[in-house]
Amino acid sequence: MIDPQWANARNILVMRLDNIGDVLMTSPALRAIKENLPEARLTLMASPGGAQAASLLPSIDDVIPWRVLWQDIGKLDFDPEREWELISQVRDRHFDAAVIFTSFSQTPHPAAYMCYLAGIPLRLGESKEWGGGVLTNEVRSAPDEIHQVERNLRLIESVGFEVSDRSLCIQVPSAKHSANALLLKHDLATDAPYLLLNPWTSCQSRNYAWDRFATAARRLAEITGWQVVVTGMEKDRDRSVPLLEALKPHAIDLVGATSLSELAALVAGARLVLTNNTSTMHIADATRTPSVIMFAGTEYESQWQPRHAPTKLLRQPTECSPCYSFTCPYQLECLDIPPEEVVAAGLELLERLYPAFQGDKGGWVR
């Protein structure tokens, strides 16, 4: 049974202040809130990057993009007025409640204090440390190794929300037409099978070597006869040039050419995805797209791994894992994986999932 105070909430602020993948991991919890309180309006507050994920989340009604001071790594200027402006904007929306989603390494207390100052009466969060009265509903922290989806669901279950589905939930229909148009520009029919390669992440410590990715993707393209759709952000354009050159004539270059929704539609349409542990991995899990994931030793697999899509996670065990580092001071030994292993993992998935696929006999049998 829902806590009586929370049962009356109709205007709820949900906060996840990290990146796209972190926001996507809240989708089962957001869906559960909507299912329990169908008349409630949910507003997502996220970082400017993470806020892009709102377009994929059917439970979200509005979004507040904001780079918060308490998760800044030294890039924000000294500007107290900016913080008062945030409080003012939140106060003006007259929220009934705030749900503060965090990872195991974060505290909800700065966010909860901001919500307190903005007049939000109900404030829910999970914490390892005592934070005074800034949270009205506090959940003691789960073990660090717990999956992030379960951490989020555990939070809302603590106030009585029932959860009917614990899988990721995204929407992509509105982007399918524009994604198909991008493929048609490269002479790929909308019903043609393709591989999708998303080779980059936002931090160096999670990037599998681009030349190895290119070798693996090229070999899979040769075996299957499929094109390789290469995706990435605009900032990845320059470093993608040698990779795209190595993939000729199999590559379809969409680096910097897609919105997040279009990327999700492309992932949903792929026969196989090759990527690192990044937001594309979570999109593939949500769309049940088979994936080979180069999973760096930066985190426990149990915290972030796909749970529903057919997936092969590849990484080498290392003593320094989990390091939670943005850059590797060593030689990325955790991702020292020969391209042949990537190819073998991809073929294993294809042969298991698609009975018409004969990897040793020339690819896809139509």
mmCIF file of C-alpha atoms in Angstrom:
data_model
loop_
_atom_site.group_PDB
_atom_site.id
_atom_site.type_symbol
_atom_site.label_atom_id
_atom_site.label_comp_id
_atom_site.label_asym_id
_atom_site.label_seq_id
_atom_site.Cartn_x
_atom_site.Cartn_y
_atom_site.Cartn_z
ATOM 1 C CA MET A 1 0.000 0.000 0.000
ATOM 2 C CA ILE A 2 1.284 3.442 -0.906
ATOM 3 C CA ASP A 3 2.231 5.683 1.992
ATOM 4 C CA PRO A 4 -0.847 7.950 2.476
ATOM 5 C CA GLN A 5 1.202 11.124 2.024
ATOM 6 C CA TRP A 6 2.660 9.893 -1.256
ATOM 7 C CA ALA A 7 -0.704 8.605 -2.473
ATOM 8 C CA ASN A 8 -1.888 12.212 -2.744
ATOM 9 C CA ALA A 9 1.110 13.477 -4.735
ATOM 10 C CA ARG A 10 0.113 14.805 -8.154
ATOM 11 C CA ASN A 11 3.097 16.953 -9.161
ATOM 12 C CA ILE A 12 6.345 15.052 -8.655
ATOM 13 C CA LEU A 13 9.938 16.059 -9.331
ATOM 14 C CA VAL A 14 12.227 13.124 -10.157
ATOM 15 C CA MET A 15 15.947 13.809 -10.101
ATOM 16 C CA ARG A 16 18.814 11.907 -11.753
ATOM 17 C CA LEU A 17 21.635 14.304 -12.327
ATOM 18 C CA ASP A 18 24.159 12.224 -14.273
ATOM 19 C CA ASN A 19 24.387 11.041 -17.865
ATOM 20 C CA ILE A 20 22.023 9.507 -20.413
ATOM 21 C CA GLY A 21 22.545 5.918 -19.309
ATOM 22 C CA ASP A 22 21.923 6.796 -15.665
ATOM 23 C CA VAL A 23 18.647 8.480 -16.584
ATOM 24 C CA LEU A 24 17.543 5.513 -18.704
ATOM 25 C CA MET A 25 18.050 3.256 -15.699
ATOM 26 C CA THR A 26 15.282 5.140 -13.874
ATOM 27 C CA SER A 27 12.676 4.151 -16.487
ATOM 28 C CA PRO A 28 11.239 1.133 -14.604
ATOM 29 C CA ALA A 29 10.818 3.256 -11.469
ATOM 30 C CA LEU A 30 9.211 6.103 -13.417
ATOM 31 C CA ARG A 31 6.812 3.670 -15.065
ATOM 32 C CA ALA A 32 5.876 2.253 -11.665
ATOM 33 C CA ILE A 33 5.153 5.714 -10.254
ATOM 34 C CA LYS A 34 2.875 6.446 -13.221
ATOM 35 C CA GLU A 35 1.113 3.095 -12.900
ATOM 36 C CA ASN A 36 0.444 3.687 -9.202
ATOM 37 C CA LEU A 37 -0.436 7.374 -9.617
ATOM 38 C CA PRO A 38 -1.797 7.687 -13.183
ATOM 39 C CA GLU A 39 -2.933 11.283 -12.620
ATOM 40 C CA ALA A 40 0.480 12.426 -11.406
ATOM 41 C CA ARG A 41 2.675 14.707 -13.500
ATOM 42 C CA LEU A 42 6.368 13.739 -13.536
ATOM 43 C CA THR A 43 9.073 16.326 -14.211
ATOM 44 C CA LEU A 44 12.630 15.102 -14.698
ATOM 45 C CA MET A 45 15.562 17.176 -13.507
ATOM 46 C CA ALA A 46 18.789 15.983 -15.118
ATOM 47 C CA SER A 47 22.119 17.263 -16.345
ATOM 48 C CA PRO A 48 22.002 18.884 -19.801
ATOM 49 C CA GLY A 49 23.395 15.660 -21.250
ATOM 50 C CA GLY A 50 21.142 13.358 -19.276
ATOM 51 C CA ALA A 51 18.083 15.472 -20.071
ATOM 52 C CA GLN A 52 18.300 14.270 -23.678
ATOM 53 C CA ALA A 53 16.993 10.919 -22.448
ATOM 54 C CA ALA A 54 13.622 12.491 -21.605
ATOM 55 C CA SER A 55 12.572 12.063 -25.236
ATOM 56 C CA LEU A 56 12.838 8.291 -24.763
ATOM 57 C CA LEU A 57 10.924 8.090 -21.480
ATOM 58 C CA PRO A 58 7.142 7.758 -21.907
ATOM 59 C CA SER A 59 6.495 8.468 -18.221
ATOM 60 C CA ILE A 60 8.067 11.940 -18.267
ATOM 61 C CA ASP A 61 5.824 14.979 -18.803
ATOM 62 C CA ASP A 62 8.421 17.748 -18.560
ATOM 63 C CA VAL A 63 12.153 18.206 -18.057
ATOM 64 C CA ILE A 64 14.439 20.663 -16.264
ATOM 65 C CA PRO A 65 17.996 20.521 -17.628
ATOM 66 C CA TRP A 66 20.443 21.800 -15.008
ATOM 67 C CA ARG A 67 24.111 21.332 -14.187
ATOM 68 C CA VAL A 68 24.071 21.199 -10.395
ATOM 69 C CA LEU A 69 26.906 22.514 -8.267
ATOM 70 C CA TRP A 70 27.111 19.475 -5.989
ATOM 71 C CA GLN A 71 28.045 17.211 -8.896
ATOM 72 C CA ASP A 72 30.371 19.688 -10.598
ATOM 73 C CA ILE A 73 33.998 18.684 -11.202
ATOM 74 C CA GLY A 74 35.325 22.228 -11.063
ATOM 75 C CA LYS A 75 33.929 23.637 -14.307
ATOM 76 C CA LEU A 76 31.215 25.907 -12.888
ATOM 77 C CA ASP A 77 32.065 29.492 -12.004
ATOM 78 C CA PHE A 78 31.471 30.882 -8.527
ATOM 79 C CA ASP A 79 27.906 32.142 -8.893
ATOM 80 C CA PRO A 80 25.560 31.916 -5.883
ATOM 81 C CA GLU A 81 22.854 33.671 -7.896
ATOM 82 C CA ARG A 82 22.735 30.663 -10.207
ATOM 83 C CA GLU A 83 21.841 28.456 -7.240
ATOM 84 C CA TRP A 84 19.120 30.826 -6.051
ATOM 85 C CA GLU A 85 17.733 30.807 -9.587
ATOM 86 C CA LEU A 86 17.488 27.005 -9.476
ATOM 87 C CA ILE A 87 15.610 27.137 -6.179
ATOM 88 C CA SER A 88 13.297 29.807 -7.588
ATOM 89 C CA GLN A 89 12.531 27.802 -10.728
ATOM 90 C CA VAL A 90 11.729 24.698 -8.709
ATOM 91 C CA ARG A 91 9.621 26.655 -6.201
ATOM 92 C CA ASP A 92 7.564 28.188 -9.013
ATOM 93 C CA ARG A 93 6.472 24.723 -10.165
ATOM 94 C CA HIS A 94 4.823 23.889 -6.811
ATOM 95 C CA PHE A 95 5.894 20.255 -6.600
ATOM 96 C CA ASP A 96 4.198 17.981 -4.061
ATOM 97 C CA ALA A 97 7.092 15.532 -3.815
ATOM 98 C CA ALA A 98 10.634 14.835 -4.985
ATOM 99 C CA VAL A 99 12.230 11.459 -5.699
ATOM 100 C CA ILE A 100 16.023 11.734 -5.722
ATOM 101 C CA PHE A 101 17.675 8.865 -7.603
ATOM 102 C CA THR A 102 21.395 8.394 -6.955
ATOM 103 C CA SER A 103 24.137 5.853 -7.505
ATOM 104 C CA PHE A 104 25.876 4.021 -4.665
ATOM 105 C CA SER A 105 28.630 6.681 -4.570
ATOM 106 C CA GLN A 106 26.356 9.721 -4.341
ATOM 107 C CA THR A 107 24.504 11.435 -1.547
ATOM 108 C CA PRO A 108 20.933 12.716 -1.988
ATOM 109 C CA HIS A 109 21.307 15.388 0.686
ATOM 110 C CA PRO A 110 22.334 18.452 -1.392
ATOM 111 C CA ALA A 111 19.461 17.784 -3.802
ATOM 112 C CA ALA A 112 17.079 17.217 -0.904
ATOM 113 C CA TYR A 113 18.166 20.467 0.743
ATOM 114 C CA MET A 114 17.531 22.356 -2.499
ATOM 115 C CA CYS A 115 14.069 20.768 -2.642
ATOM 116 C CA TYR A 116 13.458 21.757 0.991
ATOM 117 C CA LEU A 117 14.356 25.376 0.228
ATOM 118 C CA ALA A 118 12.061 25.222 -2.828
ATOM 119 C CA GLY A 119 9.143 24.202 -0.605
ATOM 120 C CA ILE A 120 8.730 20.561 -1.644
ATOM 121 C CA PRO A 121 7.128 18.818 1.354
ATOM 122 C CA LEU A 122 7.985 15.177 0.506
ATOM 123 C CA ARG A 123 11.596 14.235 -0.281
ATOM 124 C CA LEU A 124 12.670 10.633 -0.877
ATOM 125 C CA GLY A 125 16.265 9.427 -1.200
ATOM 126 C CA GLU A 126 18.755 6.673 -0.373
ATOM 127 C CA SER A 127 21.762 7.460 1.769
ATOM 128 C CA LYS A 128 24.736 5.914 3.536
ATOM 129 C CA GLU A 129 25.182 8.865 5.888
ATOM 130 C CA TRP A 130 23.020 10.929 8.222
ATOM 131 C CA GLY A 131 21.672 14.104 6.647
ATOM 132 C CA GLY A 132 19.484 15.665 9.285
ATOM 133 C CA GLY A 133 15.952 16.496 8.197
ATOM 134 C CA VAL A 134 16.509 17.206 4.513
ATOM 135 C CA LEU A 135 14.847 13.898 3.560
ATOM 136 C CA THR A 136 11.349 13.124 4.781
ATOM 137 C CA ASN A 137 11.673 9.507 3.615
ATOM 138 C CA GLU A 138 15.153 8.018 3.851
ATOM 139 C CA VAL A 139 16.190 4.547 2.723
ATOM 140 C CA ARG A 140 19.397 3.058 4.032
ATOM 141 C CA SER A 141 21.810 2.309 1.226
ATOM 142 C CA ALA A 142 21.843 -1.090 -0.449
ATOM 143 C CA PRO A 143 25.123 -2.940 -1.114
ATOM 144 C CA ASP A 144 27.263 -1.190 -3.727
ATOM 145 C CA GLU A 145 27.058 -4.182 -6.071
ATOM 146 C CA ILE A 146 23.272 -4.039 -6.518
ATOM 147 C CA HIS A 147 22.045 -3.282 -10.048
ATOM 148 C CA GLN A 148 21.200 0.383 -10.583
ATOM 149 C CA VAL A 149 17.677 -0.450 -11.764
ATOM 150 C CA GLU A 150 17.082 -2.353 -8.523
ATOM 151 C CA ARG A 151 18.528 0.516 -6.495
ATOM 152 C CA ASN A 152 16.005 2.858 -8.110
ATOM 153 C CA LEU A 153 13.086 0.456 -7.674
ATOM 154 C CA ARG A 154 14.022 -0.242 -4.075
ATOM 155 C CA LEU A 155 13.716 3.477 -3.397
ATOM 156 C CA ILE A 156 10.138 3.841 -4.629
ATOM 157 C CA GLU A 157 9.085 0.504 -3.146
ATOM 158 C CA SER A 158 10.055 1.892 0.255
ATOM 159 C CA VAL A 159 7.009 4.206 0.164
ATOM 160 C CA GLY A 160 4.658 1.535 -1.126
ATOM 161 C CA PHE A 161 4.748 1.827 -4.910
ATOM 162 C CA GLU A 162 4.084 -1.552 -6.524
ATOM 163 C CA VAL A 163 6.314 -2.588 -9.426
ATOM 164 C CA SER A 164 4.816 -4.733 -12.181
ATOM 165 C CA ASP A 165 7.775 -4.706 -14.589
ATOM 166 C CA ARG A 166 11.453 -4.349 -13.683
ATOM 167 C CA SER A 167 12.777 -4.017 -17.251
ATOM 168 C CA LEU A 168 13.931 -0.836 -18.983
ATOM 169 C CA CYS A 169 11.228 1.107 -20.814
ATOM 170 C CA ILE A 170 11.820 3.517 -23.701
ATOM 171 C CA GLN A 171 9.819 4.814 -26.673
ATOM 172 C CA VAL A 172 11.181 5.299 -30.199
ATOM 173 C CA PRO A 173 8.211 5.363 -32.662
ATOM 174 C CA SER A 174 8.443 9.073 -33.472
ATOM 175 C CA ALA A 175 12.077 8.704 -34.571
ATOM 176 C CA LYS A 176 11.683 5.629 -36.780
ATOM 177 C CA HIS A 177 10.847 7.572 -39.946
ATOM 178 C CA SER A 178 13.787 9.961 -39.642
ATOM 179 C CA ALA A 179 16.139 7.087 -38.771
ATOM 180 C CA ASN A 180 14.958 5.194 -41.848
ATOM 181 C CA ALA A 181 15.504 8.319 -43.936
ATOM 182 C CA LEU A 182 19.112 8.454 -42.758
ATOM 183 C CA LEU A 183 19.621 4.865 -43.889
ATOM 184 C CA LEU A 184 17.948 5.489 -47.237
ATOM 185 C CA LYS A 185 20.351 8.365 -47.891
ATOM 186 C CA HIS A 186 23.083 5.738 -47.786
ATOM 187 C CA ASP A 187 21.163 3.366 -50.077
ATOM 188 C CA LEU A 188 20.235 0.964 -47.284
ATOM 189 C CA ALA A 189 16.657 -0.262 -47.610
ATOM 190 C CA THR A 190 14.551 0.056 -44.488
ATOM 191 C CA ASP A 191 14.097 -3.725 -44.288
ATOM 192 C CA ALA A 192 17.774 -4.551 -44.887
ATOM 193 C CA PRO A 193 19.655 -6.152 -41.979
ATOM 194 C CA TYR A 194 22.606 -4.213 -40.582
ATOM 195 C CA LEU A 195 25.153 -4.189 -37.791
ATOM 196 C CA LEU A 196 25.461 -1.127 -35.561
ATOM 197 C CA LEU A 197 28.818 -0.047 -34.166
ATOM 198 C CA ASN A 198 28.895 2.632 -31.472
ATOM 199 C CA PRO A 199 32.622 2.706 -30.656
ATOM 200 C CA TRP A 200 32.996 5.648 -28.275
ATOM 201 C CA THR A 201 32.176 6.585 -24.686
ATOM 202 C CA SER A 202 32.543 9.835 -22.778
ATOM 203 C CA CYS A 203 35.594 8.604 -20.830
ATOM 204 C CA GLN A 204 38.877 7.127 -22.018
ATOM 205 C CA SER A 205 38.831 4.271 -19.508
ATOM 206 C CA ARG A 206 35.812 2.627 -21.187
ATOM 207 C CA ASN A 207 36.879 2.839 -24.832
ATOM 208 C CA TYR A 208 37.845 -0.398 -26.558
ATOM 209 C CA ALA A 209 40.637 0.210 -29.080
ATOM 210 C CA TRP A 210 39.094 1.685 -32.233
ATOM 211 C CA ASP A 211 41.273 -0.372 -34.591
ATOM 212 C CA ARG A 212 40.184 -3.588 -32.897
ATOM 213 C CA PHE A 213 36.547 -2.526 -33.103
ATOM 214 C CA ALA A 214 37.029 -1.797 -36.803
ATOM 215 C CA THR A 215 38.666 -5.176 -37.401
ATOM 216 C CA ALA A 216 35.867 -7.042 -35.614
ATOM 217 C CA ALA A 217 33.081 -5.093 -37.317
ATOM 218 C CA ARG A 218 34.688 -5.515 -40.730
ATOM 219 C CA ARG A 219 34.984 -9.275 -40.278
ATOM 220 C CA LEU A 220 31.353 -9.559 -39.169
ATOM 221 C CA ALA A 221 30.306 -7.501 -42.190
ATOM 222 C CA GLU A 222 32.258 -9.814 -44.489
ATOM 223 C CA ILE A 223 30.694 -12.919 -42.948
ATOM 224 C CA THR A 224 27.118 -11.636 -42.885
ATOM 225 C CA GLY A 225 27.104 -9.464 -45.971
ATOM 226 C CA TRP A 226 25.588 -6.642 -43.902
ATOM 227 C CA GLN A 227 26.543 -2.980 -43.758
ATOM 228 C CA VAL A 228 27.916 -1.475 -40.542
ATOM 229 C CA VAL A 229 26.077 1.620 -39.310
ATOM 230 C CA VAL A 230 28.604 3.635 -37.286
ATOM 231 C CA THR A 231 27.181 6.061 -34.727
ATOM 232 C CA GLY A 232 28.599 8.579 -32.294
ATOM 233 C CA MET A 233 28.399 12.199 -31.204
ATOM 234 C CA GLU A 234 29.542 15.240 -33.155
ATOM 235 C CA LYS A 235 32.634 15.455 -30.937
ATOM 236 C CA ASP A 236 33.575 11.947 -32.130
ATOM 237 C CA ARG A 237 33.863 13.008 -35.793
ATOM 238 C CA ASP A 238 37.629 13.473 -35.941
ATOM 239 C CA ARG A 239 38.558 10.305 -34.095
ATOM 240 C CA SER A 240 36.117 8.306 -36.207
ATOM 241 C CA VAL A 241 37.887 9.109 -39.490
ATOM 242 C CA PRO A 242 40.471 6.283 -39.379
ATOM 243 C CA LEU A 243 37.870 3.807 -38.116
ATOM 244 C CA LEU A 244 35.519 4.614 -40.989
ATOM 245 C CA GLU A 245 38.383 4.347 -43.450
ATOM 246 C CA ALA A 246 39.255 0.896 -42.093
ATOM 247 C CA LEU A 247 35.637 -0.225 -42.517
ATOM 248 C CA LYS A 248 35.296 0.736 -46.194
ATOM 249 C CA PRO A 249 33.251 -0.291 -48.155
ATOM 250 C CA HIS A 250 31.032 -1.655 -45.385
ATOM 251 C CA ALA A 251 30.544 1.514 -43.293
ATOM 252 C CA ILE A 252 27.540 3.817 -43.175
ATOM 253 C CA ASP A 253 28.785 6.965 -41.475
ATOM 254 C CA LEU A 254 26.176 8.420 -39.106
ATOM 255 C CA VAL A 255 28.649 9.802 -36.555
ATOM 256 C CA GLY A 256 27.220 13.078 -35.273
ATOM 257 C CA ALA A 257 24.218 12.738 -37.580
ATOM 258 C CA THR A 258 21.546 11.422 -35.209
ATOM 259 C CA SER A 259 19.474 12.640 -32.316
ATOM 260 C CA LEU A 260 19.290 10.366 -29.291
ATOM 261 C CA SER A 261 15.824 9.216 -30.384
ATOM 262 C CA GLU A 262 17.134 8.403 -33.866
ATOM 263 C CA LEU A 263 20.033 6.486 -32.340
ATOM 264 C CA ALA A 264 17.540 4.479 -30.286
ATOM 265 C CA ALA A 265 15.511 3.724 -33.414
ATOM 266 C CA LEU A 266 18.658 2.589 -35.228
ATOM 267 C CA VAL A 267 19.644 0.374 -32.298
ATOM 268 C CA ALA A 268 16.145 -1.113 -32.217
ATOM 269 C CA GLY A 269 16.386 -1.956 -35.920
ATOM 270 C CA ALA A 270 19.858 -3.518 -35.841
ATOM 271 C CA ARG A 271 20.458 -7.255 -35.980
ATOM 272 C CA LEU A 272 23.506 -6.872 -33.737
ATOM 273 C CA VAL A 273 25.080 -4.001 -31.781
ATOM 274 C CA LEU A 274 28.771 -3.645 -30.930
ATOM 275 C CA THR A 275 29.491 -1.077 -28.225
ATOM 276 C CA ASN A 276 31.141 -0.333 -24.889
ATOM 277 C CA ASN A 277 29.434 0.002 -21.511
ATOM 278 C CA THR A 278 27.710 3.258 -22.331
ATOM 279 C CA SER A 279 24.185 4.547 -22.954
ATOM 280 C CA THR A 280 23.911 2.569 -26.209
ATOM 281 C CA MET A 281 24.239 -0.596 -24.144
ATOM 282 C CA HIS A 282 21.183 0.404 -22.098
ATOM 283 C CA ILE A 283 19.218 1.359 -25.222
ATOM 284 C CA ALA A 284 19.975 -2.072 -26.683
ATOM 285 C CA ASP A 285 18.785 -3.715 -23.473
ATOM 286 C CA ALA A 286 15.558 -1.704 -23.526
ATOM 287 C CA THR A 287 14.895 -2.577 -27.181
ATOM 288 C CA ARG A 288 15.975 -6.225 -26.707
ATOM 289 C CA THR A 289 18.618 -5.862 -29.420
ATOM 290 C CA PRO A 290 21.391 -8.503 -29.390
ATOM 291 C CA SER A 291 24.663 -6.904 -28.330
ATOM 292 C CA VAL A 292 28.336 -7.572 -27.805
ATOM 293 C CA ILE A 293 29.533 -5.261 -25.038
ATOM 294 C CA MET A 294 33.136 -4.364 -24.334
ATOM 295 C CA PHE A 295 32.642 -3.930 -20.606
ATOM 296 C CA ALA A 296 35.576 -2.128 -18.993
ATOM 297 C CA GLY A 297 36.695 -2.801 -15.447
ATOM 298 C CA THR A 298 35.548 0.615 -14.288
ATOM 299 C CA GLU A 299 32.434 -0.807 -12.597
ATOM 300 C CA TYR A 300 31.008 -4.074 -11.352
ATOM 301 C CA GLU A 301 29.095 -5.847 -14.092
ATOM 302 C CA SER A 302 26.346 -6.439 -11.538
ATOM 303 C CA GLN A 303 25.713 -2.689 -11.284
ATOM 304 C CA TRP A 304 25.046 -1.895 -14.938
ATOM 305 C CA GLN A 305 24.901 -4.986 -17.141
ATOM 306 C CA PRO A 306 21.969 -5.598 -19.515
ATOM 307 C CA ARG A 307 19.395 -7.925 -17.996
ATOM 308 C CA HIS A 308 16.896 -8.593 -20.782
ATOM 309 C CA ALA A 309 18.510 -8.341 -24.232
ATOM 310 C CA PRO A 310 20.618 -11.231 -25.588
ATOM 311 C CA THR A 311 24.100 -10.035 -24.661
ATOM 312 C CA LYS A 312 27.732 -11.102 -24.521
ATOM 313 C CA LEU A 313 29.868 -9.076 -22.097
ATOM 314 C CA LEU A 314 33.595 -9.194 -22.824
ATOM 315 C CA ARG A 315 36.370 -8.049 -20.513
ATOM 316 C CA GLN A 316 39.578 -9.293 -18.944
ATOM 317 C CA PRO A 317 39.704 -9.671 -15.138
ATOM 318 C CA THR A 318 42.096 -7.201 -13.508
ATOM 319 C CA GLU A 319 43.098 -6.539 -9.907
ATOM 320 C CA CYS A 320 42.319 -2.824 -10.226
ATOM 321 C CA SER A 321 38.633 -3.380 -11.015
ATOM 322 C CA PRO A 322 36.363 -1.658 -10.204
ATOM 323 C CA CYS A 323 38.361 1.557 -10.468
ATOM 324 C CA TYR A 324 35.533 4.052 -11.218
ATOM 325 C CA SER A 325 38.104 6.132 -13.111
ATOM 326 C CA PHE A 326 37.567 8.325 -16.166
ATOM 327 C CA THR A 327 41.104 7.648 -17.400
ATOM 328 C CA CYS A 328 43.207 4.502 -17.120
ATOM 329 C CA PRO A 329 46.760 4.982 -15.756
ATOM 330 C CA TYR A 330 47.776 1.621 -17.199
ATOM 331 C CA GLN A 331 47.179 0.066 -20.619
ATOM 332 C CA LEU A 332 43.454 -0.736 -20.404
ATOM 333 C CA GLU A 333 44.251 -4.380 -19.687
ATOM 334 C CA CYS A 334 40.585 -4.971 -18.868
ATOM 335 C CA LEU A 335 39.800 -4.350 -22.556
ATOM 336 C CA ASP A 336 42.740 -6.300 -23.968
ATOM 337 C CA ILE A 337 40.458 -8.515 -26.029
ATOM 338 C CA PRO A 338 41.428 -9.776 -29.493
ATOM 339 C CA PRO A 339 38.998 -8.829 -32.280
ATOM 340 C CA GLU A 340 38.546 -12.530 -32.987
ATOM 341 C CA GLU A 341 36.797 -12.908 -29.630
ATOM 342 C CA VAL A 342 34.423 -10.081 -30.498
ATOM 343 C CA VAL A 343 33.620 -11.734 -33.823
ATOM 344 C CA ALA A 344 33.078 -15.109 -32.157
ATOM 345 C CA ALA A 345 30.735 -13.567 -29.575
ATOM 346 C CA GLY A 346 28.720 -11.843 -32.294
ATOM 347 C CA LEU A 347 28.422 -14.988 -34.390
ATOM 348 C CA GLU A 348 27.372 -17.011 -31.365
ATOM 349 C CA LEU A 349 24.495 -14.605 -30.727
ATOM 350 C CA LEU A 350 23.429 -14.520 -34.375
ATOM 351 C CA GLU A 351 23.487 -18.282 -34.793
ATOM 352 C CA ARG A 352 21.524 -18.758 -31.564
ATOM 353 C CA LEU A 353 18.874 -16.125 -32.279
ATOM 354 C CA TYR A 354 18.370 -16.381 -36.020
ATOM 355 C CA PRO A 355 17.853 -19.948 -37.295
ATOM 356 C CA ALA A 356 18.370 -18.772 -40.879
ATOM 357 C CA PHE A 357 21.829 -17.468 -40.072
ATOM 358 C CA GLN A 358 24.722 -19.717 -41.075
ATOM 359 C CA GLY A 359 27.883 -17.941 -40.048
ATOM 360 C CA ASP A 360 30.229 -20.553 -41.469
ATOM 361 C CA LYS A 361 28.442 -20.736 -44.824
ATOM 362 C CA GLY A 362 28.353 -17.196 -46.040
ATOM 363 C CA GLY A 363 25.986 -15.273 -43.802
ATOM 364 C CA TRP A 364 22.288 -14.617 -43.899
ATOM 365 C CA VAL A 365 20.091 -17.087 -45.750
ATOM 366 C CA ARG A 366 17.047 -15.186 -47.026
#
